[in-house]
PDB file of C-alpha atoms in Angstrom:
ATOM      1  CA  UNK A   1      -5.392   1.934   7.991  1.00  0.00           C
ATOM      2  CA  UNK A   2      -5.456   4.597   5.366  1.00  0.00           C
ATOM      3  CA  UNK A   3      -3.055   5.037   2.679  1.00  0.00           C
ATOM      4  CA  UNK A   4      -3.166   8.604   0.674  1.00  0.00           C
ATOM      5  CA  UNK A   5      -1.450   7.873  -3.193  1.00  0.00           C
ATOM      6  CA  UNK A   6      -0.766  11.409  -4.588  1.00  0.00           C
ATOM      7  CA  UNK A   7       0.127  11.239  -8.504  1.00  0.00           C
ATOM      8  CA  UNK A   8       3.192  13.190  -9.270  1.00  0.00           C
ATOM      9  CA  UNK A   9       4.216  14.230 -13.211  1.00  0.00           C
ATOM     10  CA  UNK A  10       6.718  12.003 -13.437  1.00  0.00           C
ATOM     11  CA  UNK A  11       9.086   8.749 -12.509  1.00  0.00           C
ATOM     12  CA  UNK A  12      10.284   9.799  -9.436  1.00  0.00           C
ATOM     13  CA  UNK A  13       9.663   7.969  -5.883  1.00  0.00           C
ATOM     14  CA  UNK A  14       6.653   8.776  -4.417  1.00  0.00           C
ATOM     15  CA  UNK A  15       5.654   9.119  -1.247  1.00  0.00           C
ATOM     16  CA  UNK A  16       2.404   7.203   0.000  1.00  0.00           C
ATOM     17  CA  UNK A  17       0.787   9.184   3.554  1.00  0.00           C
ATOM     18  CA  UNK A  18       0.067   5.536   5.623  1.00  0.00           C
ATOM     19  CA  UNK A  19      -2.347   6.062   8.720  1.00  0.00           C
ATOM     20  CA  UNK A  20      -2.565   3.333  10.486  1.00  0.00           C
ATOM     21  CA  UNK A  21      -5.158   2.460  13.199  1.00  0.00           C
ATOM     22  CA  UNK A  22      -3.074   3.216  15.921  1.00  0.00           C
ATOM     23  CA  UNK A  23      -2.707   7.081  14.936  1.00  0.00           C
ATOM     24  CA  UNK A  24       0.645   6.408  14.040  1.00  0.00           C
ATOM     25  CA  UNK A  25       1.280   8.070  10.356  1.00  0.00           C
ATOM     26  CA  UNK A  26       4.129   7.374   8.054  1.00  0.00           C
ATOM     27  CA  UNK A  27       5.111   8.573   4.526  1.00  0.00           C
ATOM     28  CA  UNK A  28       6.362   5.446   2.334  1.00  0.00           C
ATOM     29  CA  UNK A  29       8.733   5.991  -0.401  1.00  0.00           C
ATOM     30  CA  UNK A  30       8.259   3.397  -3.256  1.00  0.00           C
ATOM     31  CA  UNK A  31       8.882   3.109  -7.021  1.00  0.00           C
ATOM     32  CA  UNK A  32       6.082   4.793  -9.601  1.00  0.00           C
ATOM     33  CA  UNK A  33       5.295   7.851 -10.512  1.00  0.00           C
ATOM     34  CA  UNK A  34       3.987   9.804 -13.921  1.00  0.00           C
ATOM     35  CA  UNK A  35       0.955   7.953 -15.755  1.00  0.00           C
ATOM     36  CA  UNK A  36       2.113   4.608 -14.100  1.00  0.00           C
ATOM     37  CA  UNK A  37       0.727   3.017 -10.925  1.00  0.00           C
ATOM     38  CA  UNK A  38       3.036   3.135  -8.204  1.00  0.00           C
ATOM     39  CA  UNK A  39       4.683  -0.104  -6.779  1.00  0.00           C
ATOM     40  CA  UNK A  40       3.059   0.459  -3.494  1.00  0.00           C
ATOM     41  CA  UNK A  41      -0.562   0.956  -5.043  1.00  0.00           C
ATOM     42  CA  UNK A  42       0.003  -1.940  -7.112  1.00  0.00           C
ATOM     43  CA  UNK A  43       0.437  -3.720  -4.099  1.00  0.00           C
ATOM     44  CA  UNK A  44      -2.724  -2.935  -1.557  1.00  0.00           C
ATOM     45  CA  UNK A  45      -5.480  -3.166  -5.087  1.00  0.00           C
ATOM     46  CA  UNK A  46      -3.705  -6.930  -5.491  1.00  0.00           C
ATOM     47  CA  UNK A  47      -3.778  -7.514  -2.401  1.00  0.00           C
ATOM     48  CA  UNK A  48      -7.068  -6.608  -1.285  1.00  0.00           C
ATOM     49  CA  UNK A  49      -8.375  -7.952  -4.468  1.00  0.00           C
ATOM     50  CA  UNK A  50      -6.968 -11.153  -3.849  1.00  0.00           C
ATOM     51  CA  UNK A  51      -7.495 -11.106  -0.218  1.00  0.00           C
ATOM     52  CA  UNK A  52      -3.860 -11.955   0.993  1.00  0.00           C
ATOM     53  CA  UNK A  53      -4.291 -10.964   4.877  1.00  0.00           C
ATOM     54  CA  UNK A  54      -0.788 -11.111   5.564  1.00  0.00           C
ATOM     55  CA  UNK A  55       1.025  -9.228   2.584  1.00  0.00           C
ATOM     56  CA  UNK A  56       2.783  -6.151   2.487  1.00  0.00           C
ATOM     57  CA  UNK A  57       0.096  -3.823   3.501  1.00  0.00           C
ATOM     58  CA  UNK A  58      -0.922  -6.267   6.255  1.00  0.00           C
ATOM     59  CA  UNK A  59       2.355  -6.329   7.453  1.00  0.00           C
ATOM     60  CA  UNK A  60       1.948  -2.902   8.164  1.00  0.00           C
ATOM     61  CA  UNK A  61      -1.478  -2.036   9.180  1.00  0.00           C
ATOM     62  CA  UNK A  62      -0.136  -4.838  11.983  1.00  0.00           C
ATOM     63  CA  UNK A  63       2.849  -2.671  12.815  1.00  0.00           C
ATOM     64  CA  UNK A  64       5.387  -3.805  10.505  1.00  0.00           C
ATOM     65  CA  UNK A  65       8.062  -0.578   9.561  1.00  0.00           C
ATOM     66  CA  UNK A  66       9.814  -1.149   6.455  1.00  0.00           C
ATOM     67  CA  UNK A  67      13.259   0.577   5.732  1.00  0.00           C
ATOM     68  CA  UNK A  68      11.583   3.046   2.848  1.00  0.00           C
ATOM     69  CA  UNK A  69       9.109   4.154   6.199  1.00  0.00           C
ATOM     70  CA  UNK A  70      10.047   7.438   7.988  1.00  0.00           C
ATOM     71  CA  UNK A  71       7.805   8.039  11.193  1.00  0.00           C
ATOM     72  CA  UNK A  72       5.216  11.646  10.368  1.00  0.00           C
ATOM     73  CA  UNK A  73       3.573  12.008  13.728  1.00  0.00           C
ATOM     74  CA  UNK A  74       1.453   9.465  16.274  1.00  0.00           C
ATOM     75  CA  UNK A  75       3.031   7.849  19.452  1.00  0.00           C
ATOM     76  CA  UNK A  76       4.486   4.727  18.698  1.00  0.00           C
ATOM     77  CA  UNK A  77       3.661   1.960  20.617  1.00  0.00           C
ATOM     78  CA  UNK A  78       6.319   0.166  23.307  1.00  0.00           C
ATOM     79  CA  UNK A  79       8.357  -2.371  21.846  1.00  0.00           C
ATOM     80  CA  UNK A  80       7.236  -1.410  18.125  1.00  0.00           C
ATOM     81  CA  UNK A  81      10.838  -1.799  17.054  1.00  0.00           C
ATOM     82  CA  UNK A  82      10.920  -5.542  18.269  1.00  0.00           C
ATOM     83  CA  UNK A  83       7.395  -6.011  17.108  1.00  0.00           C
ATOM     84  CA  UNK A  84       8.288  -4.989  13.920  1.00  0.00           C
ATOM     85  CA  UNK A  85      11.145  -7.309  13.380  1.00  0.00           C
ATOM     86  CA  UNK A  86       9.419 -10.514  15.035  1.00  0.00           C
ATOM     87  CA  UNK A  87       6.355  -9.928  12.306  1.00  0.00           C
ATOM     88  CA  UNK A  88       9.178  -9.090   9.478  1.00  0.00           C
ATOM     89  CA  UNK A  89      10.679 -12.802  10.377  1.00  0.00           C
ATOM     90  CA  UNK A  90       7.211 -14.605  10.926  1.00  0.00           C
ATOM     91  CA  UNK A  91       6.006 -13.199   7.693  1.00  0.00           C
ATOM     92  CA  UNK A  92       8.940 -13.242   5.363  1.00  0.00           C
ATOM     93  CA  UNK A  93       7.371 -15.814   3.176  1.00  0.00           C
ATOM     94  CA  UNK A  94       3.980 -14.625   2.990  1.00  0.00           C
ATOM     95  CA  UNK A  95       5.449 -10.716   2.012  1.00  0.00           C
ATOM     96  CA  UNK A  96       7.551 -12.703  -0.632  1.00  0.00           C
ATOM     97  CA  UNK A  97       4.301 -14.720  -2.005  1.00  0.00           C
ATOM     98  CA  UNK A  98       2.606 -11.062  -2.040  1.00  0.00           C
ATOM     99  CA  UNK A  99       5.600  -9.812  -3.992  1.00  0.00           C
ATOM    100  CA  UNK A 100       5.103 -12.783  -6.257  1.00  0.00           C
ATOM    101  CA  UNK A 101       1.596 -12.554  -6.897  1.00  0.00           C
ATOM    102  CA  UNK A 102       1.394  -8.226  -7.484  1.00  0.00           C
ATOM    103  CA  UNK A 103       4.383  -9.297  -9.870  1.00  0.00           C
ATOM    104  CA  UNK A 104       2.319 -11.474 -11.722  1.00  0.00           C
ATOM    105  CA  UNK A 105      -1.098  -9.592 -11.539  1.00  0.00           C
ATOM    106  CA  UNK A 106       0.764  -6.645 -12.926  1.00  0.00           C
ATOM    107  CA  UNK A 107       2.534  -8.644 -15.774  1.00  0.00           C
ATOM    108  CA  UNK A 108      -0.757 -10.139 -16.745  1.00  0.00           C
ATOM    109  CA  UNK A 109      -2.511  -6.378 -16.252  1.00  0.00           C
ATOM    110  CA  UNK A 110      -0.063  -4.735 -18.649  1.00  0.00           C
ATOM    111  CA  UNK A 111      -0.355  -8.229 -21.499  1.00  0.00           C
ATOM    112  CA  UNK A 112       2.952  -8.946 -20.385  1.00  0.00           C
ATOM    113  CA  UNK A 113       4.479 -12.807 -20.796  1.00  0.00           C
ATOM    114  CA  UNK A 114       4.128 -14.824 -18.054  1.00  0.00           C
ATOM    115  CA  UNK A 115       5.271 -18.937 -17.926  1.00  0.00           C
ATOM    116  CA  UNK A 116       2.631 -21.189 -16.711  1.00  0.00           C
ATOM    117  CA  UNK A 117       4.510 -21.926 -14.029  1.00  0.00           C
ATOM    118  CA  UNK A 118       4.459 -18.320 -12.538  1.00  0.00           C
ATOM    119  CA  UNK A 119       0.545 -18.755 -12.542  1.00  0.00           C
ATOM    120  CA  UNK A 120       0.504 -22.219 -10.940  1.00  0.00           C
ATOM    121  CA  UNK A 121       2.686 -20.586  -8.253  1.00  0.00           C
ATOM    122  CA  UNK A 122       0.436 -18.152  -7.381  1.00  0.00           C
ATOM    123  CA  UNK A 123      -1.785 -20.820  -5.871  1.00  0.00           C
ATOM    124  CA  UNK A 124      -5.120 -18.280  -6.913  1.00  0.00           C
ATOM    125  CA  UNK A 125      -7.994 -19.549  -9.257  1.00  0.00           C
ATOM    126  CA  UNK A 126      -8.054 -18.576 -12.816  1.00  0.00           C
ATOM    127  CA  UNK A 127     -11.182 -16.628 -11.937  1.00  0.00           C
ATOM    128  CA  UNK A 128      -9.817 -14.694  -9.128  1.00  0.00           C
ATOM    129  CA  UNK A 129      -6.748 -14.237 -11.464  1.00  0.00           C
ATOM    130  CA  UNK A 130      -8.865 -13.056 -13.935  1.00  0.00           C
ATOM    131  CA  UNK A 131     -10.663 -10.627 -11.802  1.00  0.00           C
ATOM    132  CA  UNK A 132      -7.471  -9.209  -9.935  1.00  0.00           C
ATOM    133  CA  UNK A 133      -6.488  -8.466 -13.873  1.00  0.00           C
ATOM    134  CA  UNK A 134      -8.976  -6.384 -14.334  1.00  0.00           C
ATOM    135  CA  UNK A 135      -9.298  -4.600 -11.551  1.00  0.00           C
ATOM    136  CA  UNK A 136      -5.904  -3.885 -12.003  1.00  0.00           C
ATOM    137  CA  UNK A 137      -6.495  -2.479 -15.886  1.00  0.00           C
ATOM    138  CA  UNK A 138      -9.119  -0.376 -14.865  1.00  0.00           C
ATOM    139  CA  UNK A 139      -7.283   1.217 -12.006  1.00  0.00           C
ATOM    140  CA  UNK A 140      -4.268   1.835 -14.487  1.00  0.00           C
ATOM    141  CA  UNK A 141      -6.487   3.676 -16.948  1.00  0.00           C
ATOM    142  CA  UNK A 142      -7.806   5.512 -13.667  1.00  0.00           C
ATOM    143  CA  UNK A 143      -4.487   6.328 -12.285  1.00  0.00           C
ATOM    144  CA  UNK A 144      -3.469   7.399 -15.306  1.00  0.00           C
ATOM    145  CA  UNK A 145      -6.577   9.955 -15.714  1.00  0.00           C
ATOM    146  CA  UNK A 146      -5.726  11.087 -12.359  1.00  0.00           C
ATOM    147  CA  UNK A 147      -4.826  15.036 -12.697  1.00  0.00           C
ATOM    148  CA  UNK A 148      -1.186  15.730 -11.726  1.00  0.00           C
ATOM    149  CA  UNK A 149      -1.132  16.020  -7.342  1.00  0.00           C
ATOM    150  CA  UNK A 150      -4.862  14.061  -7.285  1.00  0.00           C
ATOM    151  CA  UNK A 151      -4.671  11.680  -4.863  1.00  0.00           C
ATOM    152  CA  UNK A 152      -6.331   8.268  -4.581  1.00  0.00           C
ATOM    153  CA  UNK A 153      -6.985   6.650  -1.260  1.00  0.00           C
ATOM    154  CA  UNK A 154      -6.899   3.385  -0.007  1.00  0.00           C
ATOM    155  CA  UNK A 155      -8.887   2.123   3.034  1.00  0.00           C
ATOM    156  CA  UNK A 156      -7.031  -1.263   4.865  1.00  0.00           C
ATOM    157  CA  UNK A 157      -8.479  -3.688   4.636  1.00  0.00           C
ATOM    158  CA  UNK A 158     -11.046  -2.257   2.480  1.00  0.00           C
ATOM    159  CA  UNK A 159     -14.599  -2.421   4.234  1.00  0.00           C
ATOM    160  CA  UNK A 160     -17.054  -4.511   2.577  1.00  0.00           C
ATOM    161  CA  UNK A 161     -19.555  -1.952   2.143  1.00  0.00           C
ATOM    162  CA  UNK A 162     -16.509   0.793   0.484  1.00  0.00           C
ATOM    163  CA  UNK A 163     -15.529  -2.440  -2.308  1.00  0.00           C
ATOM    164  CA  UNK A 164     -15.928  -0.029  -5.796  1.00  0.00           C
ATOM    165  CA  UNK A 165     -18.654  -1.499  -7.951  1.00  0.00           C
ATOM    166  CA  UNK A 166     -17.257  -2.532 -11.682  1.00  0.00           C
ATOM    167  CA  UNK A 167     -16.617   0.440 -13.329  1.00  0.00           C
ATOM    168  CA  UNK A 168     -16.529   2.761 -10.584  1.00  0.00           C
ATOM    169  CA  UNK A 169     -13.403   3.602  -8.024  1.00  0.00           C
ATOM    170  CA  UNK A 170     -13.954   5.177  -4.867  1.00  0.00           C
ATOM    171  CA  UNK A 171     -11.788   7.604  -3.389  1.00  0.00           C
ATOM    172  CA  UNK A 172      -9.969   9.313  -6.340  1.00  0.00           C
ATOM    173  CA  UNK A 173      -9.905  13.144  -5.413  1.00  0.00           C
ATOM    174  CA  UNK A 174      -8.414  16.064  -8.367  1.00  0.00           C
TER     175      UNK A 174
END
């Protein structure tokens, strides 16, 4: 699945371009805009970061349509409705742990205050913590260097061999 970010001037909703697999493309409203990273792109660099399979962006590279989804082009497949809702149910408290823990990464990210108990609930090392931190930090400072109508995509999940060496980013366009 490919997801297509494209920074806008300021705090409006933006609207993410999702891909998936299946040739079925969506545009995804979320919260974000200006110099901040959007809610949505907060979401798939925590969540690949911290390898959570089943979070919001799995959720919908496995067919899951949320209510801020409207349907761009691609043949949906039969019974995607249904689908949808079953893996909605099923996952409900893994999306909600995912919520939790993008939460908490960008809290930490942005030197925020966070209890100790928010961290033990997490259920991630310190180190991966740590590294999901600043991953996050450096894509802030990225997104936030990103010209006005750049985009910035995002490969699901992201292939090994695409995984941005420290420092770098990959696929930021201006």
């Amino acid at each position: 699945m490919r997801m297509t970010f494209t920074r806008i001037a300021d705090r409006r909703p933006v609207e993410t371009l999702v891909e998936r697999d299946d040739g079925v493309v969506f545009a995804m409203r979320g919260a974000g805009g200006g110099a901040d990273l959007p809610h949505d792109l907060v979401h798939a660099l925590v969540e690949a970061e911290l390898r959570v399979p089943d979070g919001v962006w799995g959720c919908v590279a496995d067919g899951v349509v949320w209510g801020s989804m409207r349907h761009v082009s691609g043949r949906r497949p039969p019974h995607a409705a249904d689908r949808s809702a079953r893996l909605k149910r099923e996952r409900a408290s893994a999306v909600q742990h995912a919520e939790a823990l993008a939460d908490l990464v960008a809290r930490l990210a942005r030197g925020a205050e966070v209890l100790p108990s928010q961290r033990a609930a997490a259920g991630v090392p310190e180190a991966r913590l740590s590294a999901a931190v600043e991953a996050l930090r450096a894509a802030a400072a990225d997104w936030a260097g990103l010209p006005v109508g750049g985009t910035w995509v995002v490969q699901w999940p992201a292939p090994p061999e695409r995984r941005p060496a420290r420092g770098g980013r990959p696929g930021r366009s201006g």
